[in-house]
mmCIF file with all atom_site columns, C-alpha atoms in Angstrom:
data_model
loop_
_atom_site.group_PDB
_atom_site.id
_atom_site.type_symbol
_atom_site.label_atom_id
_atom_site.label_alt_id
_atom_site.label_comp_id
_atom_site.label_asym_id
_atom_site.label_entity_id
_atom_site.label_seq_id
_atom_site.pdbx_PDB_ins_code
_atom_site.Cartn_x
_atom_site.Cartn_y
_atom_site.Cartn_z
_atom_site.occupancy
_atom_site.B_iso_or_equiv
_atom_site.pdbx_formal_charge
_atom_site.auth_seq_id
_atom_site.auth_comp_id
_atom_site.auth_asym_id
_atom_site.auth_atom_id
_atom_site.pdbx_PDB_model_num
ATOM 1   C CA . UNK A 1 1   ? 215.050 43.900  92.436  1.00 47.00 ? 1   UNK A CA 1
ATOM 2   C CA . UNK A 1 2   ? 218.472 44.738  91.170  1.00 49.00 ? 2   UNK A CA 1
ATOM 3   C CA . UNK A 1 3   ? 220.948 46.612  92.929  1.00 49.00 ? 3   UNK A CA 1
ATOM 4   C CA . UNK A 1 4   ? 220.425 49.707  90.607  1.00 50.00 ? 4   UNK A CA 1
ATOM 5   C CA . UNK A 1 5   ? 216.938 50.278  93.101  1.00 47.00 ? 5   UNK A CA 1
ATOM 6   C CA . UNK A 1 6   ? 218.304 49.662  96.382  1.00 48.00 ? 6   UNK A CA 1
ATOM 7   C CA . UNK A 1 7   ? 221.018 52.201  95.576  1.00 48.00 ? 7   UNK A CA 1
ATOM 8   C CA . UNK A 1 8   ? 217.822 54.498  93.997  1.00 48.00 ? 8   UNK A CA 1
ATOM 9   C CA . UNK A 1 9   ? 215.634 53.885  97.204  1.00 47.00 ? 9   UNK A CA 1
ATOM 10  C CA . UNK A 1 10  ? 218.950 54.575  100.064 1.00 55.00 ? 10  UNK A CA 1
ATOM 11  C CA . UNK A 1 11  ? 219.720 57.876  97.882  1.00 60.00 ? 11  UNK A CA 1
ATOM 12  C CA . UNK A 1 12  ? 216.874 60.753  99.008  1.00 74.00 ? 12  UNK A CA 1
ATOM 13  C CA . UNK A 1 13  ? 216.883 64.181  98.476  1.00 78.00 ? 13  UNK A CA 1
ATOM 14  C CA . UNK A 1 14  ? 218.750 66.233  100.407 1.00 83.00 ? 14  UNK A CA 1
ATOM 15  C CA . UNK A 1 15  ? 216.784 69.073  101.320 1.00 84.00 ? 15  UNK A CA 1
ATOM 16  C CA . UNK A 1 16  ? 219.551 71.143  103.361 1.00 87.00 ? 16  UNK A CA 1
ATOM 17  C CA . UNK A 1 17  ? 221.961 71.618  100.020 1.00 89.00 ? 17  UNK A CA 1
ATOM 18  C CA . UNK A 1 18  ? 218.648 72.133  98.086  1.00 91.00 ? 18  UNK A CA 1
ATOM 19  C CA . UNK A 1 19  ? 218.262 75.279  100.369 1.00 93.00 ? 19  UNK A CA 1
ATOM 20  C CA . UNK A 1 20  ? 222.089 75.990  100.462 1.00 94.00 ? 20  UNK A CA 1
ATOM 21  C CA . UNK A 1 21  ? 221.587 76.013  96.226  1.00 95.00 ? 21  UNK A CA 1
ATOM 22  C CA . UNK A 1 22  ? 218.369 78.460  96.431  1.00 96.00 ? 22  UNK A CA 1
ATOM 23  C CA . UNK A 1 23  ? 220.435 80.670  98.932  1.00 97.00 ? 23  UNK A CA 1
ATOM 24  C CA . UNK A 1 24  ? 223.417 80.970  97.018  1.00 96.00 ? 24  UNK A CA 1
ATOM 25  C CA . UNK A 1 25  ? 221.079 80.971  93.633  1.00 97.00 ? 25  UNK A CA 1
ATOM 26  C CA . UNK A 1 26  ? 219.081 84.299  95.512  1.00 97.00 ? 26  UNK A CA 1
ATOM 27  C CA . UNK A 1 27  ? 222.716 85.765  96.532  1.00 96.00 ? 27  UNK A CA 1
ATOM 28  C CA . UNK A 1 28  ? 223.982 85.852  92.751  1.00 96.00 ? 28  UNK A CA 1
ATOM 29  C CA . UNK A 1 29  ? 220.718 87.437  91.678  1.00 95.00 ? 29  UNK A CA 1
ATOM 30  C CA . UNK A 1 30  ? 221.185 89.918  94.039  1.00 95.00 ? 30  UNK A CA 1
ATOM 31  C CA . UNK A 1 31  ? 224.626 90.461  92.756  1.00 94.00 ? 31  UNK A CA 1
ATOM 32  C CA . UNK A 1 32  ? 224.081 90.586  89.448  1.00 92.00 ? 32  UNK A CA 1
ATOM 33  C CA . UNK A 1 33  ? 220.945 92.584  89.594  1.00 92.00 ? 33  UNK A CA 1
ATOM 34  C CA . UNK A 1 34  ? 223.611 95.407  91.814  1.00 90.00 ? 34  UNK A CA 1
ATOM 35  C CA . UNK A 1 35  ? 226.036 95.209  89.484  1.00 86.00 ? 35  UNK A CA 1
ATOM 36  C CA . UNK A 1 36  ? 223.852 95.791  86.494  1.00 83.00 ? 36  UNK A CA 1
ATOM 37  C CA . UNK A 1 37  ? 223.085 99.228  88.035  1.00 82.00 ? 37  UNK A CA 1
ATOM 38  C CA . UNK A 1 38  ? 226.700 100.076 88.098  1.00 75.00 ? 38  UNK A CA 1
ATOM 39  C CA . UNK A 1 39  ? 228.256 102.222 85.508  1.00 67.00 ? 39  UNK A CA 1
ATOM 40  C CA . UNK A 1 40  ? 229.919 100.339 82.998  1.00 65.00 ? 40  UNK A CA 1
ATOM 41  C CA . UNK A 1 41  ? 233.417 101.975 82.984  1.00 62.00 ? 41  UNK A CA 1
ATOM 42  C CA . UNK A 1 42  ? 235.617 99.284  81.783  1.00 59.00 ? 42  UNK A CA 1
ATOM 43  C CA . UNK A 1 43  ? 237.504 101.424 79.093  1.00 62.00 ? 43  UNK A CA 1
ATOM 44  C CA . UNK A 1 44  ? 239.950 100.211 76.938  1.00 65.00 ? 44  UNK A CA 1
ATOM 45  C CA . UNK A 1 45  ? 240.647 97.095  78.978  1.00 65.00 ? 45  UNK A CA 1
ATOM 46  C CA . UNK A 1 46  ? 236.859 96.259  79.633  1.00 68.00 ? 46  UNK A CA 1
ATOM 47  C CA . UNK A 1 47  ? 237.054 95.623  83.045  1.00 71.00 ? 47  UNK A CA 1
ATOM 48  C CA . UNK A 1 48  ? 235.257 98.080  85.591  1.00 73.00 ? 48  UNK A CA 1
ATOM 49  C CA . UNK A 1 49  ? 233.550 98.332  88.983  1.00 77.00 ? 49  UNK A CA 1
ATOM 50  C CA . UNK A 1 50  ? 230.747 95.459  87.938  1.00 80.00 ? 50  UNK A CA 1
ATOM 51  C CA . UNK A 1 51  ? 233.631 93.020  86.397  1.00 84.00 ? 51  UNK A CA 1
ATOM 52  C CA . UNK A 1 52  ? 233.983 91.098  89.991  1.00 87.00 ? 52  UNK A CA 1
ATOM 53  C CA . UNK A 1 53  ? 230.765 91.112  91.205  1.00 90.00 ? 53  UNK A CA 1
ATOM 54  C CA . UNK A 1 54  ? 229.491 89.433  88.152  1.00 91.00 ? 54  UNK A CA 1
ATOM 55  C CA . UNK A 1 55  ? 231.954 87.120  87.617  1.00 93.00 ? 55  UNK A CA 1
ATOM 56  C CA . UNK A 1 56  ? 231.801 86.267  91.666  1.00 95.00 ? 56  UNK A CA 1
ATOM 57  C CA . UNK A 1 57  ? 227.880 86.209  91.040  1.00 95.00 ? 57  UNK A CA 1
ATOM 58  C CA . UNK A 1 58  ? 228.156 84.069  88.125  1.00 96.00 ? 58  UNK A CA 1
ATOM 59  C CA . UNK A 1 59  ? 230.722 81.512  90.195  1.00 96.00 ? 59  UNK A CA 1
ATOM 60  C CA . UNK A 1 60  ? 227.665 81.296  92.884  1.00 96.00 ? 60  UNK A CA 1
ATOM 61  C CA . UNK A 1 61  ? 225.768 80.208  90.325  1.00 96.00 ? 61  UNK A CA 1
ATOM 62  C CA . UNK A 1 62  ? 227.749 77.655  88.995  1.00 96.00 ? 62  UNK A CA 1
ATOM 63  C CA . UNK A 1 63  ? 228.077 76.062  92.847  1.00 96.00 ? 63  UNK A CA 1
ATOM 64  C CA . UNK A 1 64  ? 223.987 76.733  93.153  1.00 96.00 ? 64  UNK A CA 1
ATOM 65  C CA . UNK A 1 65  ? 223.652 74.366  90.094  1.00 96.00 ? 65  UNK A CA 1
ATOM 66  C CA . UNK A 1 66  ? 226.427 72.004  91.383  1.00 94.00 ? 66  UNK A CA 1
ATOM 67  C CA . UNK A 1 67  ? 224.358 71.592  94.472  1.00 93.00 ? 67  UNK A CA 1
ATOM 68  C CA . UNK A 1 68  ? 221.441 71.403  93.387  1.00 93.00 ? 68  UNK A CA 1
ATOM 69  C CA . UNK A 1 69  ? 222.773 68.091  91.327  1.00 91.00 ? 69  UNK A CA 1
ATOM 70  C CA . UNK A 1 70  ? 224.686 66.518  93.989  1.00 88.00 ? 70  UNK A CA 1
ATOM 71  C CA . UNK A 1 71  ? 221.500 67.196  96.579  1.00 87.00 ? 71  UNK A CA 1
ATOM 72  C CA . UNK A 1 72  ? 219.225 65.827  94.039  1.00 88.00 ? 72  UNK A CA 1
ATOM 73  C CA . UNK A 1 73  ? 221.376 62.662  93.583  1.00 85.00 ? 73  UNK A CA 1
ATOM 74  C CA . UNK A 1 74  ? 221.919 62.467  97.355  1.00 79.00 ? 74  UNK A CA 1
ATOM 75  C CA . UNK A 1 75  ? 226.023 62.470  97.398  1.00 77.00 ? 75  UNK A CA 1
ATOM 76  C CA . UNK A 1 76  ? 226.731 64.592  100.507 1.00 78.00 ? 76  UNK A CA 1
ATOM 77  C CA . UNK A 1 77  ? 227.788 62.389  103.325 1.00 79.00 ? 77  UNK A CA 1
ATOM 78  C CA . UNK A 1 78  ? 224.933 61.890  105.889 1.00 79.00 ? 78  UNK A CA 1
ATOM 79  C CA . UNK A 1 79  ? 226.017 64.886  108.479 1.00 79.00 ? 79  UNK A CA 1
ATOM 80  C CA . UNK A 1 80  ? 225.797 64.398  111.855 1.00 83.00 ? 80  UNK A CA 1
ATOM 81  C CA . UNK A 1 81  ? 223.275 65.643  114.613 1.00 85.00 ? 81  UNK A CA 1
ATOM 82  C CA . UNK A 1 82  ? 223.733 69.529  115.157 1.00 84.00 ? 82  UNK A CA 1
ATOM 83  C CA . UNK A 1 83  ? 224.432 71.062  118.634 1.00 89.00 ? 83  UNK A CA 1
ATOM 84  C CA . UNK A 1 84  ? 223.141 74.565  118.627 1.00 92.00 ? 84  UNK A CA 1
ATOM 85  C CA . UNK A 1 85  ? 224.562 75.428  122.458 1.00 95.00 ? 85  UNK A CA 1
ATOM 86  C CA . UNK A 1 86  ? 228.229 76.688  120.918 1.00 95.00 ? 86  UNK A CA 1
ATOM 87  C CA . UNK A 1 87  ? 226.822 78.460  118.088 1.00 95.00 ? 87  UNK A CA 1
ATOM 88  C CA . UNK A 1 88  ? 224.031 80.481  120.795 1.00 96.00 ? 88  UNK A CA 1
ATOM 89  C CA . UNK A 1 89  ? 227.149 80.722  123.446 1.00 96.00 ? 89  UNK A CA 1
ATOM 90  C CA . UNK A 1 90  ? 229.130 82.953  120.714 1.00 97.00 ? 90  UNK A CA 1
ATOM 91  C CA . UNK A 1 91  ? 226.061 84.826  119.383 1.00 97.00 ? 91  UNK A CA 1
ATOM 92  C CA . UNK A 1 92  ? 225.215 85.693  123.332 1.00 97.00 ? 92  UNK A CA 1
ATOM 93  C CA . UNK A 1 93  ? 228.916 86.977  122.973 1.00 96.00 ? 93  UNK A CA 1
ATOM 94  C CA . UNK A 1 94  ? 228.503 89.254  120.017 1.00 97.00 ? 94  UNK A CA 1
ATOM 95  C CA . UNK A 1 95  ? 225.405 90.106  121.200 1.00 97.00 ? 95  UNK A CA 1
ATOM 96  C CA . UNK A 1 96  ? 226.608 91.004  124.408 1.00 97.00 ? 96  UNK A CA 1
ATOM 97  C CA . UNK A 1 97  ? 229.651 93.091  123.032 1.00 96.00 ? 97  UNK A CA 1
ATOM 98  C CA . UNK A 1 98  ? 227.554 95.093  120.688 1.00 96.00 ? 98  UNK A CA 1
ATOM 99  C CA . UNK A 1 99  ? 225.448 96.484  123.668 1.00 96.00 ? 99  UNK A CA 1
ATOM 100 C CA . UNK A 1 100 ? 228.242 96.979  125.959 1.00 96.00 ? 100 UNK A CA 1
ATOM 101 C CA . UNK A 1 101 ? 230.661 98.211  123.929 1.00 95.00 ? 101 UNK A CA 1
ATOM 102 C CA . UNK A 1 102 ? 229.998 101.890 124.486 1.00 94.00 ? 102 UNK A CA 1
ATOM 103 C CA . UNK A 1 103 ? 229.262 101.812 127.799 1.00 94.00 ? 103 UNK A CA 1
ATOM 104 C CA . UNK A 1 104 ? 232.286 99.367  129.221 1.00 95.00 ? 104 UNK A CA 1
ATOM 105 C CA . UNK A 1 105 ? 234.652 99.908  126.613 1.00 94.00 ? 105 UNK A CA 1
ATOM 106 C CA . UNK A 1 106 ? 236.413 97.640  124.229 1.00 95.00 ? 106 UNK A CA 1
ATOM 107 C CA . UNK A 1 107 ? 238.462 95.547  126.843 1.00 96.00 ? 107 UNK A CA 1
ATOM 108 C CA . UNK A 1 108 ? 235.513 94.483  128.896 1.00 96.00 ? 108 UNK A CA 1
ATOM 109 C CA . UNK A 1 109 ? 233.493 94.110  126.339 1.00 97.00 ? 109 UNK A CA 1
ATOM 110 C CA . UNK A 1 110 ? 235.574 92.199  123.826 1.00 97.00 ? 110 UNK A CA 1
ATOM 111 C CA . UNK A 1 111 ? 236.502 89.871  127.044 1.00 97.00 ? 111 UNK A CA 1
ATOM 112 C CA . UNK A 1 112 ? 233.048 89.130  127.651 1.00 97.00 ? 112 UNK A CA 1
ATOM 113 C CA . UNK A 1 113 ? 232.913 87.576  124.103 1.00 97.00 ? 113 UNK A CA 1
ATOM 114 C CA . UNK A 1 114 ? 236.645 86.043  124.467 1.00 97.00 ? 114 UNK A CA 1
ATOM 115 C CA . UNK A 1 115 ? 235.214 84.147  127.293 1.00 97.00 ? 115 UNK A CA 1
ATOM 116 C CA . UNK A 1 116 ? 231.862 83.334  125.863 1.00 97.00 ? 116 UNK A CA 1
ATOM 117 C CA . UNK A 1 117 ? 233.032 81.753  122.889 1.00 97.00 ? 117 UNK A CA 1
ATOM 118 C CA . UNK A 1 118 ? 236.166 79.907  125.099 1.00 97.00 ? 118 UNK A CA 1
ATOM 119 C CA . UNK A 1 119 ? 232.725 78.277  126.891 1.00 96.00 ? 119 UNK A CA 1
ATOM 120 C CA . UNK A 1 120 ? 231.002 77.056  123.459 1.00 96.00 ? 120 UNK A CA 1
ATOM 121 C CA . UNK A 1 121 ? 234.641 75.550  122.609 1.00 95.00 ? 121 UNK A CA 1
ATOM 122 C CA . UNK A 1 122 ? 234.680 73.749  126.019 1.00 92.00 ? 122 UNK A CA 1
ATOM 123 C CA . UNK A 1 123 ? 235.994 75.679  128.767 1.00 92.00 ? 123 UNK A CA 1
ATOM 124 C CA . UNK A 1 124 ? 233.416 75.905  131.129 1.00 89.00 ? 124 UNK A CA 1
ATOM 125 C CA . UNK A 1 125 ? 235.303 78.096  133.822 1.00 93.00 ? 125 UNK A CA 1
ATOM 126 C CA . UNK A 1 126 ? 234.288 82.014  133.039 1.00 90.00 ? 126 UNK A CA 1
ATOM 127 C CA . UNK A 1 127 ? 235.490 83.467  136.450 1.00 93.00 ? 127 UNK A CA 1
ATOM 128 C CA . UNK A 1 128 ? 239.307 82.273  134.206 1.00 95.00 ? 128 UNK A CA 1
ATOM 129 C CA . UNK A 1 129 ? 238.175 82.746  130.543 1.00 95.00 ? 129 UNK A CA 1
ATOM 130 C CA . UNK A 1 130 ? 236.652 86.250  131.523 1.00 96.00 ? 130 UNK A CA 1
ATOM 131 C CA . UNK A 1 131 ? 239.897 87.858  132.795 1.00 96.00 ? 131 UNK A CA 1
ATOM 132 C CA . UNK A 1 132 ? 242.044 86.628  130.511 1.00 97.00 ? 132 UNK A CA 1
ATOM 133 C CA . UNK A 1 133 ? 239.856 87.911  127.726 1.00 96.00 ? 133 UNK A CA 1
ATOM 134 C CA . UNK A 1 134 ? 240.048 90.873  129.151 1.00 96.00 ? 134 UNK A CA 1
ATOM 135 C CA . UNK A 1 135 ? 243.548 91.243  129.460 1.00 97.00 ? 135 UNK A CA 1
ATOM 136 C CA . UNK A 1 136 ? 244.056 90.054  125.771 1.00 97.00 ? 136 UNK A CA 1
ATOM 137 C CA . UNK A 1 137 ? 241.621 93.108  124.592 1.00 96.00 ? 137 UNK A CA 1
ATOM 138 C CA . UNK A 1 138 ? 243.423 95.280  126.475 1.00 96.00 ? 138 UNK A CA 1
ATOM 139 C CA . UNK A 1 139 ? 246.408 94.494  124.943 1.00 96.00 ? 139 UNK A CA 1
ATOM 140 C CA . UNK A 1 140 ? 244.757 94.656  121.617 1.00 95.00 ? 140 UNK A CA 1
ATOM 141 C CA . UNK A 1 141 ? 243.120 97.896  122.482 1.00 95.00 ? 141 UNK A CA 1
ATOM 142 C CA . UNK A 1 142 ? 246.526 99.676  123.283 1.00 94.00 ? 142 UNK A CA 1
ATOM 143 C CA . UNK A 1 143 ? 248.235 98.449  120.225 1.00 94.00 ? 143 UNK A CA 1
ATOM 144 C CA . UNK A 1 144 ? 245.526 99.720  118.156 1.00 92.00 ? 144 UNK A CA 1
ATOM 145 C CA . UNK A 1 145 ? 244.720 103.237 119.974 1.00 91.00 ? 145 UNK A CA 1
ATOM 146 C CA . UNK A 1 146 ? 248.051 104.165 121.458 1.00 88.00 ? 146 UNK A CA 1
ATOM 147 C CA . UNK A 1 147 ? 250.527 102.874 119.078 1.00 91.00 ? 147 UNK A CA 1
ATOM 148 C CA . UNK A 1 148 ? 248.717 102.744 115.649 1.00 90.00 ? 148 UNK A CA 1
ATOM 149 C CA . UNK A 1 149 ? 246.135 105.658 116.613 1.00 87.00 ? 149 UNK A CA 1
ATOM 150 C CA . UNK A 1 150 ? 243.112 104.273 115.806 1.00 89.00 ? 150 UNK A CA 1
ATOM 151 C CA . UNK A 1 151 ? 239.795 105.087 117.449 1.00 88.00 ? 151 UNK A CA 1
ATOM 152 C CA . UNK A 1 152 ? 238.440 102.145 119.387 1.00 90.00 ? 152 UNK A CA 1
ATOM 153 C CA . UNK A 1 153 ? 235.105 102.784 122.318 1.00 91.00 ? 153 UNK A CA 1
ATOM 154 C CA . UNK A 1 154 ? 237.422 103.332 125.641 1.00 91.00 ? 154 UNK A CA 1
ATOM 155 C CA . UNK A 1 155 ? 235.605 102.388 129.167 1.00 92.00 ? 155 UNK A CA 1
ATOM 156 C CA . UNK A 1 156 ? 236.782 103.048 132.762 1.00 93.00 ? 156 UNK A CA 1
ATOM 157 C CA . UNK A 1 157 ? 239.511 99.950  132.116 1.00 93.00 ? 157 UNK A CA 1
ATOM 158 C CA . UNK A 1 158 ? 240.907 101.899 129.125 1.00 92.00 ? 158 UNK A CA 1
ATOM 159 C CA . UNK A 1 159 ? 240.425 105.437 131.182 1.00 91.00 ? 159 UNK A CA 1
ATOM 160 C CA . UNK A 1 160 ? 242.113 104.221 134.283 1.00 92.00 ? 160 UNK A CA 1
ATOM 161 C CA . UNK A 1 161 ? 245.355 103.182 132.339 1.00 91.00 ? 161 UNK A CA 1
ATOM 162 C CA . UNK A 1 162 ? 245.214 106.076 130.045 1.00 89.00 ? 162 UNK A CA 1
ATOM 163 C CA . UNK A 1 163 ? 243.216 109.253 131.074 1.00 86.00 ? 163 UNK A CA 1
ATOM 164 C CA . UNK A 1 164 ? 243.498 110.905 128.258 1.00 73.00 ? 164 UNK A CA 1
ATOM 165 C CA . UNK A 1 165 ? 242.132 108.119 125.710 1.00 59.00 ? 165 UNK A CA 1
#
């Protein structure tokens, strides 16, 4: 055996950017096949409303064939093992704020997922993440209601510093 086969036999298929190239292939059909059903209104210049999404569409392909070669020859770097724990601590957190949101207000509900995705980066403490989320939402909630006058959900935090909000 020469060298050229030991290199052919260490090199497999990489079935993750296979997938990530049939994704991104699916998500450019889906953008040209949209943007085909908008009205051609380019004008003079020839640009109009389905310029972008076609040429964005036709980029995607271009990286969906790019992958495809590079999984095919096997050049992305071996990846290491996955830890799914972080990435279920922040969806807990989004999940979390979405249903509480309403009924607890922005604040406590946008500390809840300050301090659940502080514990998928590491800090294990939420009795110390938790209020400080809090506080930071707060602060963000009052910049955006009361100074710029934008609408966001108001709980009994937001109510007790500002009854009329």
């Amino acid at each position: 055996m020469n060298g050229f086969d030991n290199d052919h036999q260490e090199r497999r298929r990489d079935w993750a950017a296979l997938a990530i190239a049939a994704f991104l292939a699916v998500v450019a059909g889906v953008m040209l096949w949209d943007s085909a059903r908008l009205a051609d209104l380019g004008g003079y210049s020839g640009v109009g409303p389905a310029t972008i999404p076609r040429v964005v569409a036709f980029c995607l392909l271009g990286l969906a064939v790019w992958t495809v070669a590079a999984g095919l020859r096997g050049d992305f770097p071996e990846r290491p093992a996955q830890n799914p724990q972080p990435v279920l601590w922040i969806m807990a957190g989004l999940a979390l704020q979405l249903m509480l949101l309403k009924p607890l207000g922005f604040s406590i509900a946008t500390g809840i997922l300050f301090a659940f995705t502080a514990r998928a980066f590491g800090k294990r403490n939420l009795a110390m993440t938790l209020p400080i989320g809090i506080v930071f939402a707060f602060a963000v909630w009052v910049i955006f209601s009361q100074l710029l006058m934008l609408h966001l959900p108001a709980g009994p935090l937001e109510r007790l510093f500002f009854p009329g909000g």
